[in-house]
PDB file of C-alpha atoms in Angstrom:
ATOM      1  CA  UNK A 195      50.839  60.603  23.981  1.00 79.00           C
ATOM      2  CA  UNK A 196      51.118  57.032  25.247  1.00 90.00           C
ATOM      3  CA  UNK A 197      50.363  57.151  28.986  1.00 96.00           C
ATOM      4  CA  UNK A 198      51.194  53.903  30.795  1.00 95.00           C
ATOM      5  CA  UNK A 199      51.268  54.941  34.454  1.00 96.00           C
ATOM      6  CA  UNK A 200      48.058  56.295  36.003  1.00 97.00           C
ATOM      7  CA  UNK A 201      46.687  57.651  39.272  1.00 97.00           C
ATOM      8  CA  UNK A 202      45.821  54.949  41.822  1.00 95.00           C
ATOM      9  CA  UNK A 203      42.135  54.284  42.508  1.00 96.00           C
ATOM     10  CA  UNK A 204      42.395  55.305  46.163  1.00 95.00           C
ATOM     11  CA  UNK A 205      43.942  58.623  45.165  1.00 96.00           C
ATOM     12  CA  UNK A 206      41.299  59.234  42.507  1.00 96.00           C
ATOM     13  CA  UNK A 207      38.531  58.506  45.000  1.00 94.00           C
ATOM     14  CA  UNK A 208      40.050  60.936  47.500  1.00 95.00           C
ATOM     15  CA  UNK A 209      40.217  63.527  44.720  1.00 95.00           C
ATOM     16  CA  UNK A 210      36.548  62.992  43.838  1.00 93.00           C
ATOM     17  CA  UNK A 211      35.550  63.125  47.511  1.00 91.00           C
ATOM     18  CA  UNK A 212      37.499  66.330  48.045  1.00 91.00           C
ATOM     19  CA  UNK A 213      39.697  64.815  50.757  1.00 93.00           C
ATOM     20  CA  UNK A 214      42.988  64.871  48.836  1.00 94.00           C
ATOM     21  CA  UNK A 215      45.397  67.616  50.001  1.00 92.00           C
ATOM     22  CA  UNK A 216      45.488  70.577  47.652  1.00 93.00           C
ATOM     23  CA  UNK A 217      49.083  70.085  46.488  1.00 92.00           C
ATOM     24  CA  UNK A 218      48.312  66.494  45.449  1.00 94.00           C
ATOM     25  CA  UNK A 219      45.021  67.570  43.856  1.00 95.00           C
ATOM     26  CA  UNK A 220      46.863  69.956  41.522  1.00 95.00           C
ATOM     27  CA  UNK A 221      48.961  67.066  40.187  1.00 96.00           C
ATOM     28  CA  UNK A 222      45.897  64.835  39.745  1.00 97.00           C
ATOM     29  CA  UNK A 223      43.950  67.591  37.974  1.00 96.00           C
ATOM     30  CA  UNK A 224      46.894  68.248  35.634  1.00 96.00           C
ATOM     31  CA  UNK A 225      47.136  64.543  34.801  1.00 97.00           C
ATOM     32  CA  UNK A 226      43.368  64.344  34.213  1.00 96.00           C
ATOM     33  CA  UNK A 227      43.637  67.145  31.660  1.00 94.00           C
ATOM     34  CA  UNK A 228      45.769  64.894  29.429  1.00 95.00           C
ATOM     35  CA  UNK A 229      44.649  61.360  30.378  1.00 96.00           C
ATOM     36  CA  UNK A 230      41.280  60.137  29.021  1.00 96.00           C
ATOM     37  CA  UNK A 231      41.544  56.837  30.913  1.00 96.00           C
ATOM     38  CA  UNK A 232      41.716  58.535  34.299  1.00 96.00           C
ATOM     39  CA  UNK A 233      38.954  60.979  33.295  1.00 96.00           C
ATOM     40  CA  UNK A 234      36.697  58.012  32.571  1.00 96.00           C
ATOM     41  CA  UNK A 235      37.555  56.539  35.973  1.00 95.00           C
ATOM     42  CA  UNK A 236      36.651  59.830  37.655  1.00 95.00           C
ATOM     43  CA  UNK A 237      33.336  59.939  35.769  1.00 94.00           C
ATOM     44  CA  UNK A 238      32.507  56.412  36.990  1.00 93.00           C
ATOM     45  CA  UNK A 239      33.346  57.354  40.572  1.00 92.00           C
ATOM     46  CA  UNK A 240      31.140  60.445  40.312  1.00 90.00           C
ATOM     47  CA  UNK A 241      28.284  58.279  39.025  1.00 89.00           C
ATOM     48  CA  UNK A 242      28.732  55.882  41.943  1.00 85.00           C
ATOM     49  CA  UNK A 243      28.724  58.793  44.391  1.00 77.00           C
ATOM     50  CA  UNK A 244      25.520  60.070  42.787  1.00 75.00           C
ATOM     51  CA  UNK A 245      23.809  56.705  43.211  1.00 78.00           C
ATOM     52  CA  UNK A 246      24.802  56.579  46.867  1.00 72.00           C
ATOM     53  CA  UNK A 247      23.329  60.027  47.373  1.00 70.00           C
ATOM     54  CA  UNK A 248      20.043  58.984  45.776  1.00 70.00           C
ATOM     55  CA  UNK A 249      19.767  56.136  48.290  1.00 66.00           C
ATOM     56  CA  UNK A 250      20.396  58.416  51.282  1.00 61.00           C
ATOM     57  CA  UNK A 251      17.721  59.657  53.649  1.00 53.00           C
ATOM     58  CA  UNK A 252      16.274  63.076  52.663  1.00 53.00           C
ATOM     59  CA  UNK A 253      17.950  64.925  55.566  1.00 48.00           C
ATOM     60  CA  UNK A 254      21.295  63.336  54.733  1.00 48.00           C
ATOM     61  CA  UNK A 255      20.838  64.085  51.056  1.00 41.00           C
ATOM     62  CA  UNK A 256      20.645  67.819  51.609  1.00 45.00           C
ATOM     63  CA  UNK A 257      23.955  67.838  53.451  1.00 46.00           C
ATOM     64  CA  UNK A 258      25.604  65.569  50.892  1.00 42.00           C
ATOM     65  CA  UNK A 259      24.400  67.706  47.992  1.00 45.00           C
ATOM     66  CA  UNK A 260      25.941  70.755  49.626  1.00 48.00           C
ATOM     67  CA  UNK A 261      29.196  68.884  50.117  1.00 42.00           C
ATOM     68  CA  UNK A 262      29.310  67.754  46.495  1.00 41.00           C
ATOM     69  CA  UNK A 263      28.592  71.270  45.294  1.00 47.00           C
ATOM     70  CA  UNK A 264      31.641  72.482  47.197  1.00 49.00           C
ATOM     71  CA  UNK A 265      33.818  69.657  45.893  1.00 41.00           C
ATOM     72  CA  UNK A 266      32.944  70.206  42.247  1.00 44.00           C
ATOM     73  CA  UNK A 267      32.770  73.989  42.275  1.00 49.00           C
ATOM     74  CA  UNK A 268      34.637  75.092  39.178  1.00 44.00           C
ATOM     75  CA  UNK A 269      34.127  71.582  37.838  1.00 43.00           C
ATOM     76  CA  UNK A 270      35.976  72.018  34.548  1.00 40.00           C
ATOM     77  CA  UNK A 271      39.258  71.961  36.416  1.00 40.00           C
ATOM     78  CA  UNK A 272      38.299  69.283  38.921  1.00 40.00           C
ATOM     79  CA  UNK A 273      36.648  66.903  36.454  1.00 38.00           C
ATOM     80  CA  UNK A 274      37.554  67.429  32.791  1.00 40.00           C
ATOM     81  CA  UNK A 275      35.300  66.028  30.085  1.00 39.00           C
ATOM     82  CA  UNK A 276      35.656  62.257  29.740  1.00 38.00           C
ATOM     83  CA  UNK A 277      36.204  62.050  25.979  1.00 43.00           C
ATOM     84  CA  UNK A 278      39.260  60.656  24.194  1.00 40.00           C
ATOM     85  CA  UNK A 279      40.362  63.906  22.547  1.00 42.00           C
ATOM     86  CA  UNK A 280      43.523  65.633  23.640  1.00 41.00           C
ATOM     87  CA  UNK A 281      42.692  68.624  25.795  1.00 41.00           C
ATOM     88  CA  UNK A 282      44.975  70.971  23.879  1.00 41.00           C
ATOM     89  CA  UNK A 283      42.704  73.930  24.603  1.00 39.00           C
ATOM     90  CA  UNK A 284      43.854  73.784  28.232  1.00 44.00           C
ATOM     91  CA  UNK A 285      47.456  74.493  27.257  1.00 48.00           C
ATOM     92  CA  UNK A 286      48.154  78.204  27.613  1.00 46.00           C
ATOM     93  CA  UNK A 287      51.320  80.201  26.943  1.00 61.00           C
ATOM     94  CA  UNK A 288      52.918  78.333  29.832  1.00 72.00           C
ATOM     95  CA  UNK A 289      53.046  75.129  27.769  1.00 78.00           C
ATOM     96  CA  UNK A 290      51.263  73.039  30.417  1.00 89.00           C
ATOM     97  CA  UNK A 291      47.626  72.019  31.091  1.00 90.00           C
ATOM     98  CA  UNK A 292      45.390  74.585  32.757  1.00 87.00           C
ATOM     99  CA  UNK A 293      45.344  73.236  36.353  1.00 89.00           C
ATOM    100  CA  UNK A 294      49.104  73.753  36.457  1.00 93.00           C
ATOM    101  CA  UNK A 295      49.164  76.818  34.185  1.00 91.00           C
ATOM    102  CA  UNK A 296      47.079  78.700  36.743  1.00 85.00           C
ATOM    103  CA  UNK A 297      49.976  78.379  39.220  1.00 90.00           C
ATOM    104  CA  UNK A 298      52.888  79.034  36.859  1.00 90.00           C
ATOM    105  CA  UNK A 299      54.721  82.384  37.030  1.00 89.00           C
ATOM    106  CA  UNK A 300      55.882  82.081  33.424  1.00 91.00           C
ATOM    107  CA  UNK A 301      56.274  79.525  30.651  1.00 91.00           C
ATOM    108  CA  UNK A 302      57.953  76.207  31.333  1.00 92.00           C
ATOM    109  CA  UNK A 303      60.881  77.348  29.176  1.00 92.00           C
ATOM    110  CA  UNK A 304      61.490  80.415  31.358  1.00 94.00           C
ATOM    111  CA  UNK A 305      61.228  79.013  34.875  1.00 95.00           C
ATOM    112  CA  UNK A 306      63.877  80.582  37.186  1.00 96.00           C
ATOM    113  CA  UNK A 307      65.231  77.264  38.396  1.00 96.00           C
ATOM    114  CA  UNK A 308      66.974  76.979  41.783  1.00 94.00           C
ATOM    115  CA  UNK A 309      69.877  74.545  42.011  1.00 91.00           C
ATOM    116  CA  UNK A 310      69.632  71.615  44.428  1.00 85.00           C
ATOM    117  CA  UNK A 311      72.583  69.510  43.280  1.00 84.00           C
ATOM    118  CA  UNK A 312      74.713  69.563  40.113  1.00 90.00           C
ATOM    119  CA  UNK A 313      72.294  68.835  37.260  1.00 93.00           C
ATOM    120  CA  UNK A 314      69.201  68.897  39.508  1.00 91.00           C
ATOM    121  CA  UNK A 315      67.059  72.014  40.002  1.00 94.00           C
ATOM    122  CA  UNK A 316      63.656  72.812  41.405  1.00 94.00           C
ATOM    123  CA  UNK A 317      61.096  75.603  41.590  1.00 95.00           C
ATOM    124  CA  UNK A 318      58.539  75.700  44.437  1.00 93.00           C
ATOM    125  CA  UNK A 319      55.003  76.545  43.359  1.00 93.00           C
ATOM    126  CA  UNK A 320      52.463  78.374  45.480  1.00 82.00           C
ATOM    127  CA  UNK A 321      49.307  76.494  46.388  1.00 65.00           C
ATOM    128  CA  UNK A 322      45.880  78.066  45.980  1.00 63.00           C
ATOM    129  CA  UNK A 323      44.788  81.045  48.037  1.00 53.00           C
ATOM    130  CA  UNK A 324      42.643  78.759  50.187  1.00 49.00           C
ATOM    131  CA  UNK A 325      45.775  77.001  51.439  1.00 48.00           C
ATOM    132  CA  UNK A 326      43.751  73.808  51.853  1.00 50.00           C
ATOM    133  CA  UNK A 327      45.509  70.864  53.419  1.00 54.00           C
ATOM    134  CA  UNK A 328      49.210  70.223  53.766  1.00 73.00           C
ATOM    135  CA  UNK A 329      52.135  69.398  51.532  1.00 81.00           C
ATOM    136  CA  UNK A 330      54.439  70.962  48.978  1.00 88.00           C
ATOM    137  CA  UNK A 331      54.145  71.507  45.227  1.00 93.00           C
ATOM    138  CA  UNK A 332      57.167  72.036  43.023  1.00 93.00           C
ATOM    139  CA  UNK A 333      58.675  71.628  39.572  1.00 96.00           C
ATOM    140  CA  UNK A 334      61.805  69.495  39.339  1.00 94.00           C
ATOM    141  CA  UNK A 335      64.321  69.405  36.488  1.00 96.00           C
ATOM    142  CA  UNK A 336      66.814  66.556  36.137  1.00 95.00           C
ATOM    143  CA  UNK A 337      69.585  66.846  33.543  1.00 96.00           C
ATOM    144  CA  UNK A 338      70.237  63.859  31.245  1.00 96.00           C
ATOM    145  CA  UNK A 339      71.974  61.029  33.076  1.00 94.00           C
ATOM    146  CA  UNK A 340      71.614  62.662  36.493  1.00 93.00           C
ATOM    147  CA  UNK A 341      70.199  60.687  39.418  1.00 87.00           C
ATOM    148  CA  UNK A 342      67.979  61.727  42.317  1.00 83.00           C
ATOM    149  CA  UNK A 343      69.412  60.413  45.619  1.00 78.00           C
ATOM    150  CA  UNK A 344      67.840  57.205  46.932  1.00 76.00           C
ATOM    151  CA  UNK A 345      64.813  58.053  49.047  1.00 70.00           C
ATOM    152  CA  UNK A 346      61.569  56.742  50.458  1.00 66.00           C
ATOM    153  CA  UNK A 347      58.488  58.637  51.617  1.00 67.00           C
ATOM    154  CA  UNK A 348      56.946  59.451  54.971  1.00 70.00           C
ATOM    155  CA  UNK A 349      53.619  60.096  53.225  1.00 82.00           C
ATOM    156  CA  UNK A 350      52.300  60.215  49.664  1.00 89.00           C
ATOM    157  CA  UNK A 351      54.177  61.541  46.638  1.00 91.00           C
ATOM    158  CA  UNK A 352      52.703  62.214  43.188  1.00 95.00           C
ATOM    159  CA  UNK A 353      55.102  62.844  40.301  1.00 95.00           C
ATOM    160  CA  UNK A 354      53.804  63.827  36.846  1.00 98.00           C
ATOM    161  CA  UNK A 355      56.247  63.862  33.927  1.00 97.00           C
ATOM    162  CA  UNK A 356      55.873  67.050  31.868  1.00 96.00           C
ATOM    163  CA  UNK A 357      58.882  66.578  29.564  1.00 96.00           C
ATOM    164  CA  UNK A 358      61.524  63.936  29.033  1.00 96.00           C
ATOM    165  CA  UNK A 359      61.566  60.721  31.057  1.00 96.00           C
ATOM    166  CA  UNK A 360      63.177  58.913  33.951  1.00 95.00           C
ATOM    167  CA  UNK A 361      63.658  55.301  34.938  1.00 95.00           C
ATOM    168  CA  UNK A 362      63.672  53.714  38.393  1.00 91.00           C
ATOM    169  CA  UNK A 363      62.892  50.374  40.040  1.00 87.00           C
ATOM    170  CA  UNK A 364      59.216  50.775  39.101  1.00 89.00           C
ATOM    171  CA  UNK A 365      59.843  51.199  35.381  1.00 93.00           C
ATOM    172  CA  UNK A 366      60.140  53.995  32.830  1.00 96.00           C
ATOM    173  CA  UNK A 367      58.062  57.140  33.239  1.00 96.00           C
ATOM    174  CA  UNK A 368      57.666  59.518  30.312  1.00 96.00           C
ATOM    175  CA  UNK A 369      55.536  62.525  29.356  1.00 96.00           C
ATOM    176  CA  UNK A 370      52.025  62.214  30.798  1.00 96.00           C
ATOM    177  CA  UNK A 371      52.875  59.329  33.155  1.00 97.00           C
ATOM    178  CA  UNK A 372      52.277  59.747  36.872  1.00 97.00           C
ATOM    179  CA  UNK A 373      53.959  57.946  39.758  1.00 95.00           C
ATOM    180  CA  UNK A 374      51.617  57.492  42.724  1.00 94.00           C
ATOM    181  CA  UNK A 375      53.919  56.509  45.590  1.00 89.00           C
ATOM    182  CA  UNK A 376      53.476  55.861  49.308  1.00 85.00           C
ATOM    183  CA  UNK A 377      55.693  55.087  52.300  1.00 73.00           C
ATOM    184  CA  UNK A 378      56.310  51.514  51.090  1.00 76.00           C
ATOM    185  CA  UNK A 379      58.285  52.688  48.055  1.00 76.00           C
ATOM    186  CA  UNK A 380      62.007  53.459  47.915  1.00 79.00           C
ATOM    187  CA  UNK A 381      63.462  54.530  44.582  1.00 78.00           C
ATOM    188  CA  UNK A 382      66.243  56.423  42.776  1.00 84.00           C
ATOM    189  CA  UNK A 383      65.007  58.067  39.544  1.00 89.00           C
ATOM    190  CA  UNK A 384      67.550  58.786  36.797  1.00 93.00           C
ATOM    191  CA  UNK A 385      66.844  60.901  33.694  1.00 95.00           C
ATOM    192  CA  UNK A 386      67.359  58.487  30.807  1.00 93.00           C
ATOM    193  CA  UNK A 387      67.194  60.572  27.609  1.00 88.00           C
ATOM    194  CA  UNK A 388      69.220  63.342  25.967  1.00 91.00           C
ATOM    195  CA  UNK A 389      66.685  65.924  27.179  1.00 93.00           C
ATOM    196  CA  UNK A 390      66.001  67.320  30.623  1.00 97.00           C
ATOM    197  CA  UNK A 391      63.345  65.473  32.596  1.00 97.00           C
ATOM    198  CA  UNK A 392      60.887  68.022  34.003  1.00 97.00           C
ATOM    199  CA  UNK A 393      58.347  66.841  36.571  1.00 96.00           C
ATOM    200  CA  UNK A 394      55.554  68.256  38.681  1.00 97.00           C
ATOM    201  CA  UNK A 395      55.862  66.822  42.194  1.00 93.00           C
ATOM    202  CA  UNK A 396      53.576  67.053  45.213  1.00 92.00           C
ATOM    203  CA  UNK A 397      54.144  65.524  48.637  1.00 87.00           C
ATOM    204  CA  UNK A 398      52.064  65.596  51.801  1.00 83.00           C
ATOM    205  CA  UNK A 399      55.053  64.811  54.048  1.00 76.00           C
ATOM    206  CA  UNK A 400      58.855  65.140  53.786  1.00 71.00           C
ATOM    207  CA  UNK A 401      60.920  62.668  51.788  1.00 67.00           C
ATOM    208  CA  UNK A 402      63.258  60.302  53.626  1.00 66.00           C
ATOM    209  CA  UNK A 403      66.740  60.187  52.103  1.00 65.00           C
ATOM    210  CA  UNK A 404      69.036  57.244  52.680  1.00 67.00           C
ATOM    211  CA  UNK A 405      72.483  58.792  52.294  1.00 61.00           C
ATOM    212  CA  UNK A 406      74.149  60.864  55.024  1.00 54.00           C
ATOM    213  CA  UNK A 407      74.981  63.743  52.641  1.00 50.00           C
ATOM    214  CA  UNK A 408      71.450  63.787  51.237  1.00 55.00           C
ATOM    215  CA  UNK A 409      69.976  63.930  54.746  1.00 54.00           C
ATOM    216  CA  UNK A 410      72.150  66.970  55.490  1.00 55.00           C
ATOM    217  CA  UNK A 411      70.765  68.748  52.414  1.00 56.00           C
ATOM    218  CA  UNK A 412      67.109  68.016  53.162  1.00 54.00           C
ATOM    219  CA  UNK A 413      66.423  70.812  55.679  1.00 56.00           C
ATOM    220  CA  UNK A 414      68.240  73.327  53.461  1.00 48.00           C
ATOM    221  CA  UNK A 415      66.045  72.666  50.442  1.00 50.00           C
ATOM    222  CA  UNK A 416      62.833  71.788  52.280  1.00 53.00           C
ATOM    223  CA  UNK A 417      62.094  68.487  50.526  1.00 56.00           C
TER     224      UNK A 417
END
């Protein structure tokens, strides 16, 4: 797998610090399970955080240690091993890495897709029982040649490609790539292969569609 698009440093740091909303954290954790480069970046950030803790006053250290323990509880999912081997062991019967598999109702091939527009379907995913933070988490399927309406973002959006690929103004995104987008970005992804493009998408605020028809659909589909 040749991953060319990675999680931004600010997003990775928020993930390490435990301040990233849960929906976005699921996408980051799923990407980390298949991306050795980003796992190495996370390991470096953890080391830096550890050094800062060592330099803290004793009273502050106790509180910080408690905070870190909460952040990295169940650490295999939050911070996968930073080697270069594919983490195939994390792929269950669902056909996706473990952080996402834990939230899948069935395999990726058997998802009960809900139609949004001709050739475009989605499936909302439940967040963890803790319900931490805000945002939405969903799977999106784009048929070959189909285009997502032009939109920007009122917050952050993370899109991880699980199968197929799409192309937009930022380049070509294929399996394993992640698009880390903020409110400065406007784009119009189009599936560019003969296969469906299936993505895992998390947002912490609603999208902002440009077209009148698309804006009418937004409250109906909750995106």
